C-alpha cells in the first residue's frame, strides 16, 4: 500500500508531501514513476511530492495519513532509513577523481 501526508512541508516556495510504501521500495519507485515524479525526489525511504501532484497521487490510490503514521508504517515494514544511520556515498565525480589522482 502507498501512503502520503498532506502537503505541509515548505521548500523552495512550494509545499510538499511525503510518499511511502509499506511493501517495498520497488513498489514506491514504480508508483512515483507512474505519478511522473523524477527519481531525484527520492530521499532514503520516501519521495517528496509537490502539492500539485497530491490529488493525482490520491486518485492513483495512495492513502492520506498523518506524518507520524508514515514513520510508524515505515518502521513496521522495516523500510525506515533515518538520515543518521545512512552512510553517504563517496564523491565519485570526475573532477574529484582527477584531483585525487594528481595527489
CSV table of N, CA and C in Angstrom, one decimal:
chain,number,residue,atom,x,y,z
A,1,UNK,N,0.8,-1.2,0.0
A,1,UNK,CA,0.0,0.0,0.0
A,1,UNK,C,0.9,1.2,0.0
A,2,UNK,N,0.4,2.3,-0.6
A,2,UNK,CA,1.1,3.6,-0.7
A,2,UNK,C,0.4,4.6,0.2
A,3,UNK,N,1.2,5.4,0.9
A,3,UNK,CA,0.7,6.4,1.8
A,3,UNK,C,1.4,7.8,1.5
A,4,UNK,N,0.6,8.8,1.8
A,4,UNK,CA,1.3,10.1,1.8
A,4,UNK,C,0.6,11.0,2.8
A,5,UNK,N,1.3,12.0,3.3
A,5,UNK,CA,0.8,13.0,4.2
A,5,UNK,C,0.3,14.2,3.4
A,6,UNK,N,-0.4,15.1,4.0
A,6,UNK,CA,-0.9,16.3,3.3
A,6,UNK,C,0.2,17.3,3.0
A,7,UNK,N,0.2,18.0,2.0
A,7,UNK,CA,1.2,19.0,1.7
A,7,UNK,C,1.3,20.0,2.8
A,8,UNK,N,2.4,20.0,3.5
A,8,UNK,CA,2.6,21.0,4.6
A,8,UNK,C,4.0,21.3,4.9
A,9,UNK,N,4.9,20.8,4.0
A,9,UNK,CA,6.3,20.9,4.2
A,9,UNK,C,6.9,21.9,3.2
A,10,UNK,N,7.2,23.2,3.7
A,10,UNK,CA,7.6,24.2,2.7
A,10,UNK,C,9.1,24.0,2.3
A,11,UNK,N,9.3,24.2,1.0
A,11,UNK,CA,10.7,24.2,0.5
A,11,UNK,C,10.7,24.8,-0.9
A,12,UNK,N,11.6,25.8,-1.1
A,12,UNK,CA,11.7,26.4,-2.4
A,12,UNK,C,10.4,27.0,-2.9
A,13,UNK,N,9.7,27.6,-2.0
A,13,UNK,CA,8.4,28.3,-2.4
A,13,UNK,C,7.2,27.4,-2.7
A,14,UNK,N,7.3,26.1,-2.4
A,14,UNK,CA,6.2,25.2,-2.6
A,14,UNK,C,6.0,24.4,-1.3
A,15,UNK,N,4.8,23.8,-1.3
A,15,UNK,CA,4.5,22.8,-0.2
A,15,UNK,C,4.7,21.4,-0.8
A,16,UNK,N,5.1,20.5,0.1
A,16,UNK,CA,5.4,19.2,-0.3
A,16,UNK,C,4.8,18.1,0.7
A,17,UNK,N,4.6,17.0,0.1
A,17,UNK,CA,4.1,15.8,0.9
A,17,UNK,C,5.2,14.7,0.8
A,18,UNK,N,5.1,13.7,1.7
A,18,UNK,CA,6.0,12.6,1.7
A,18,UNK,C,5.2,11.4,1.2
A,19,UNK,N,5.7,10.6,0.3
A,19,UNK,CA,5.1,9.4,-0.2
A,19,UNK,C,5.9,8.2,0.2
A,20,UNK,N,5.2,7.2,0.8
A,20,UNK,CA,6.0,6.0,1.2
A,20,UNK,C,5.2,4.7,0.7
A,21,UNK,N,5.9,3.6,0.8
A,21,UNK,CA,5.3,2.3,0.6
A,21,UNK,C,5.5,1.5,1.9
A,22,UNK,N,4.6,0.7,2.3
A,22,UNK,CA,4.8,-0.2,3.4
A,22,UNK,C,5.1,-1.6,2.9
A,23,UNK,N,5.3,-1.8,1.6
A,23,UNK,CA,5.6,-3.1,1.0
A,23,UNK,C,7.0,-3.2,0.6
A,24,UNK,N,7.5,-2.2,-0.3
A,24,UNK,CA,8.8,-2.3,-0.8
A,24,UNK,C,9.2,-1.0,-1.5
A,25,UNK,N,10.5,-0.8,-1.6
A,25,UNK,CA,11.0,0.4,-2.3
A,25,UNK,C,10.7,0.3,-3.8
A,26,UNK,N,10.6,-1.0,-4.3
A,26,UNK,CA,10.3,-1.2,-5.7
A,26,UNK,C,8.9,-0.7,-6.0
A,27,UNK,N,7.9,-1.0,-5.1
A,27,UNK,CA,6.6,-0.5,-5.3
A,27,UNK,C,6.6,1.0,-5.2
A,28,UNK,N,7.3,1.6,-4.3
A,28,UNK,CA,7.4,3.1,-4.2
A,28,UNK,C,7.9,3.7,-5.5
A,29,UNK,N,9.0,3.2,-6.0
A,29,UNK,CA,9.6,3.7,-7.2
A,29,UNK,C,8.7,3.6,-8.4
A,30,UNK,N,8.0,2.5,-8.5
A,30,UNK,CA,7.1,2.3,-9.6
A,30,UNK,C,5.9,3.3,-9.6
A,31,UNK,N,5.4,3.5,-8.4
A,31,UNK,CA,4.3,4.4,-8.2
A,31,UNK,C,4.7,5.9,-8.5
A,32,UNK,N,5.9,6.2,-8.0
A,32,UNK,CA,6.4,7.6,-8.3
A,32,UNK,C,6.6,7.8,-9.8
A,33,UNK,N,7.1,6.8,-10.5
A,33,UNK,CA,7.3,6.9,-11.9
A,33,UNK,C,5.9,7.1,-12.6
A,34,UNK,N,4.9,6.3,-12.2
A,34,UNK,CA,3.6,6.4,-12.7
A,34,UNK,C,3.0,7.8,-12.5
A,35,UNK,N,3.4,8.4,-11.3
A,35,UNK,CA,2.9,9.7,-11.0
A,35,UNK,C,3.7,10.8,-11.7
A,36,UNK,N,4.8,10.5,-12.3
A,36,UNK,CA,5.6,11.4,-13.0
A,36,UNK,C,6.6,12.2,-12.1
A,37,UNK,N,7.0,11.6,-11.0
A,37,UNK,CA,7.9,12.2,-10.1
A,37,UNK,C,9.3,11.7,-10.4
A,38,UNK,N,10.2,12.6,-10.6
A,38,UNK,CA,11.6,12.2,-11.0
A,38,UNK,C,12.3,11.5,-9.8
A,39,UNK,N,13.2,10.6,-10.2
A,39,UNK,CA,14.0,9.8,-9.2
A,39,UNK,C,14.7,10.7,-8.2
A,40,UNK,N,15.1,11.9,-8.6
A,40,UNK,CA,15.8,12.8,-7.7
A,40,UNK,C,14.9,13.2,-6.5
A,41,UNK,N,13.6,13.0,-6.6
A,41,UNK,CA,12.6,13.2,-5.5
A,41,UNK,C,12.7,12.2,-4.4
A,42,UNK,N,13.5,11.1,-4.6
A,42,UNK,CA,13.6,10.0,-3.6
A,42,UNK,C,14.6,10.4,-2.5
A,43,UNK,N,14.3,10.2,-1.3
A,43,UNK,CA,15.1,10.6,-0.2
A,43,UNK,C,15.1,9.4,0.9
A,44,UNK,N,16.1,8.5,0.7
A,44,UNK,CA,16.3,7.4,1.6
A,44,UNK,C,15.2,6.4,1.7
A,45,UNK,N,13.9,6.8,2.1
A,45,UNK,CA,12.8,5.9,2.3
A,45,UNK,C,11.5,6.4,1.8
A,46,UNK,N,11.5,7.6,1.2
A,46,UNK,CA,10.3,8.3,0.7
A,46,UNK,C,10.6,9.2,-0.5
A,47,UNK,N,9.5,9.6,-1.1
A,47,UNK,CA,9.6,10.6,-2.2
A,47,UNK,C,9.0,11.9,-1.6
A,48,UNK,N,9.6,13.0,-2.0
A,48,UNK,CA,9.0,14.3,-1.8
A,48,UNK,C,8.1,14.6,-3.0
A,49,UNK,N,6.8,14.8,-2.7
A,49,UNK,CA,5.8,15.1,-3.7
A,49,UNK,C,5.3,16.5,-3.6
A,50,UNK,N,5.4,17.3,-4.7
A,50,UNK,CA,4.9,18.6,-4.7
A,50,UNK,C,3.4,18.7,-4.5
A,51,UNK,N,2.9,19.7,-3.9
A,51,UNK,CA,1.4,19.8,-3.7
A,51,UNK,C,0.6,19.7,-5.0
A,52,UNK,N,1.2,20.1,-6.1
A,52,UNK,CA,0.5,20.0,-7.4
A,52,UNK,C,0.2,18.6,-7.8
A,53,UNK,N,0.9,17.6,-7.2
A,53,UNK,CA,0.7,16.2,-7.6
A,53,UNK,C,0.0,15.4,-6.5
A,54,UNK,N,-0.4,16.1,-5.5
A,54,UNK,CA,-1.1,15.4,-4.3
A,54,UNK,C,-2.4,14.7,-4.8
A,55,UNK,N,-3.2,15.5,-5.5
A,55,UNK,CA,-4.5,14.9,-5.9
A,55,UNK,C,-4.4,13.7,-6.9
A,56,UNK,N,-3.4,13.8,-7.7
A,56,UNK,CA,-3.1,12.7,-8.7
A,56,UNK,C,-2.7,11.5,-7.9
A,57,UNK,N,-1.8,11.7,-6.9
A,57,UNK,CA,-1.4,10.5,-6.0
A,57,UNK,C,-2.5,9.8,-5.3
A,58,UNK,N,-3.4,10.6,-4.8
A,58,UNK,CA,-4.6,10.1,-4.2
A,58,UNK,C,-5.5,9.4,-5.2
A,59,UNK,N,-5.7,10.0,-6.3
A,59,UNK,CA,-6.5,9.4,-7.4
A,59,UNK,C,-5.9,8.0,-7.8
A,60,UNK,N,-4.6,7.9,-7.9
A,60,UNK,CA,-3.9,6.7,-8.3
A,60,UNK,C,-3.9,5.6,-7.1
A,61,UNK,N,-4.4,6.0,-6.0
A,61,UNK,CA,-4.5,5.0,-4.9
A,61,UNK,C,-3.8,5.2,-3.6
A,62,UNK,N,-3.0,6.3,-3.5
A,62,UNK,CA,-2.3,6.5,-2.3
A,62,UNK,C,-3.3,6.9,-1.2
A,63,UNK,N,-3.1,6.4,0.0
A,63,UNK,CA,-3.9,6.7,1.2
A,63,UNK,C,-3.3,7.9,2.0
A,64,UNK,N,-4.1,8.9,2.3
A,64,UNK,CA,-3.6,10.0,3.1
A,64,UNK,C,-3.7,9.7,4.6
A,65,UNK,N,-2.5,9.9,5.2
A,65,UNK,CA,-2.4,9.6,6.7
A,65,UNK,C,-1.5,10.8,7.3
A,66,UNK,N,-1.6,10.9,8.6
A,66,UNK,CA,-0.8,11.9,9.3
A,66,UNK,C,0.7,11.6,9.1
A,67,UNK,N,1.6,12.6,9.2
A,67,UNK,CA,3.0,12.4,9.1
A,67,UNK,C,3.6,11.3,10.0
A,68,UNK,N,3.1,11.4,11.3
A,68,UNK,CA,3.6,10.4,12.3
A,68,UNK,C,3.3,9.0,11.9
A,69,UNK,N,2.1,8.8,11.2
A,69,UNK,CA,1.7,7.5,10.7
A,69,UNK,C,2.7,7.0,9.7
A,70,UNK,N,3.2,7.9,8.8
A,70,UNK,CA,4.1,7.5,7.8
A,70,UNK,C,5.4,6.8,8.4
A,71,UNK,N,5.9,7.5,9.5
A,71,UNK,CA,7.1,6.9,10.1
A,71,UNK,C,6.7,5.6,10.8
A,72,UNK,N,5.6,5.5,11.4
A,72,UNK,CA,5.2,4.2,12.1
A,72,UNK,C,5.1,3.1,11.0
A,73,UNK,N,4.5,3.4,9.9
A,73,UNK,CA,4.3,2.4,8.8
A,73,UNK,C,5.7,2.0,8.3
A,74,UNK,N,6.6,2.9,8.1
A,74,UNK,CA,7.9,2.6,7.6
A,74,UNK,C,8.7,1.7,8.6
A,75,UNK,N,8.6,2.0,9.8
A,75,UNK,CA,9.3,1.2,10.8
A,75,UNK,C,8.7,-0.2,10.9
A,76,UNK,N,7.4,-0.3,10.9
A,76,UNK,CA,6.7,-1.6,11.0
A,76,UNK,C,7.1,-2.5,9.8
A,77,UNK,N,7.3,-1.8,8.6
A,77,UNK,CA,7.6,-2.6,7.4
A,77,UNK,C,9.1,-2.9,7.3
A,78,UNK,N,9.9,-2.3,8.2
A,78,UNK,CA,11.4,-2.4,8.1
A,78,UNK,C,12.0,-1.6,7.0
A,79,UNK,N,11.3,-0.6,6.6
A,79,UNK,CA,11.8,0.2,5.5
A,79,UNK,C,12.3,1.6,5.9
A,80,UNK,N,12.3,1.9,7.2
A,80,UNK,CA,12.7,3.2,7.7
A,80,UNK,C,14.2,3.3,7.6
A,81,UNK,N,14.7,4.4,7.0
A,81,UNK,CA,16.1,4.7,6.9
A,81,UNK,C,16.5,6.1,7.3
A,82,UNK,N,16.6,6.2,8.7
A,82,UNK,CA,16.9,7.5,9.2
A,82,UNK,C,18.2,8.1,8.7
A,83,UNK,N,18.3,9.4,8.5
A,83,UNK,CA,19.4,10.1,7.9
A,83,UNK,C,20.7,9.7,8.7
A,84,UNK,N,20.7,9.7,10.0
A,84,UNK,CA,21.9,9.5,10.8
A,84,UNK,C,22.4,8.0,10.7
A,85,UNK,N,21.6,7.1,10.2
A,85,UNK,CA,22.1,5.7,10.0
A,85,UNK,C,22.5,5.4,8.6
A,86,UNK,N,22.2,6.3,7.6
A,86,UNK,CA,22.5,6.0,6.2
A,86,UNK,C,23.9,6.6,5.9
A,87,UNK,N,24.8,5.7,5.5
A,87,UNK,CA,26.1,6.2,5.1
A,87,UNK,C,26.0,6.9,3.8
A,88,UNK,N,26.7,8.1,3.7
A,88,UNK,CA,26.6,8.8,2.4
A,88,UNK,C,27.7,8.2,1.5
A,89,UNK,N,27.3,8.1,0.2
A,89,UNK,CA,28.2,7.6,-0.8
A,89,UNK,C,29.4,8.5,-1.0
A,90,UNK,N,30.6,8.0,-1.3
A,90,UNK,CA,31.7,8.8,-1.6
A,90,UNK,C,31.5,9.6,-2.8
A,91,UNK,N,32.1,10.8,-2.9
A,91,UNK,CA,32.0,11.7,-4.0
A,91,UNK,C,32.8,11.1,-5.2
A,92,UNK,N,32.2,10.6,-6.2
A,92,UNK,CA,32.9,10.0,-7.3
A,92,UNK,C,32.8,10.8,-8.6
A,93,UNK,N,32.7,12.1,-8.5
A,93,UNK,CA,32.6,13.0,-9.7
A,93,UNK,C,33.9,12.9,-10.4
A,94,UNK,N,33.9,13.1,-11.7
A,94,UNK,CA,35.2,13.1,-12.4
A,94,UNK,C,36.2,14.1,-11.9
A,95,UNK,N,35.7,15.3,-11.6
A,95,UNK,CA,36.7,16.3,-11.1
A,95,UNK,C,37.3,15.9,-9.8
A,96,UNK,N,36.6,15.3,-8.9
A,96,UNK,CA,37.1,14.8,-7.6
A,96,UNK,C,38.1,13.7,-7.9
A,97,UNK,N,37.8,12.8,-8.8
A,97,UNK,CA,38.7,11.7,-9.1
A,97,UNK,C,40.0,12.2,-9.7
A,98,UNK,N,39.9,13.2,-10.5
A,98,UNK,CA,41.1,13.7,-11.2
A,98,UNK,C,42.0,14.4,-10.2
A,99,UNK,N,41.4,15.1,-9.3
A,99,UNK,CA,42.2,15.8,-8.2
A,99,UNK,C,42.9,14.8,-7.3
A,100,UNK,N,42.1,13.7,-7.0
A,100,UNK,CA,42.7,12.7,-6.1
A,100,UNK,C,43.8,11.9,-6.8
A,101,UNK,N,43.7,11.7,-8.1
A,101,UNK,CA,44.8,11.0,-8.9
A,101,UNK,C,46.1,11.8,-8.9
A,102,UNK,N,45.9,13.2,-9.0
A,102,UNK,CA,47.1,14.0,-9.1
A,102,UNK,C,47.8,14.1,-7.8
A,103,UNK,N,47.1,13.8,-6.7
A,103,UNK,CA,47.7,13.9,-5.3
A,103,UNK,C,47.9,15.2,-4.8
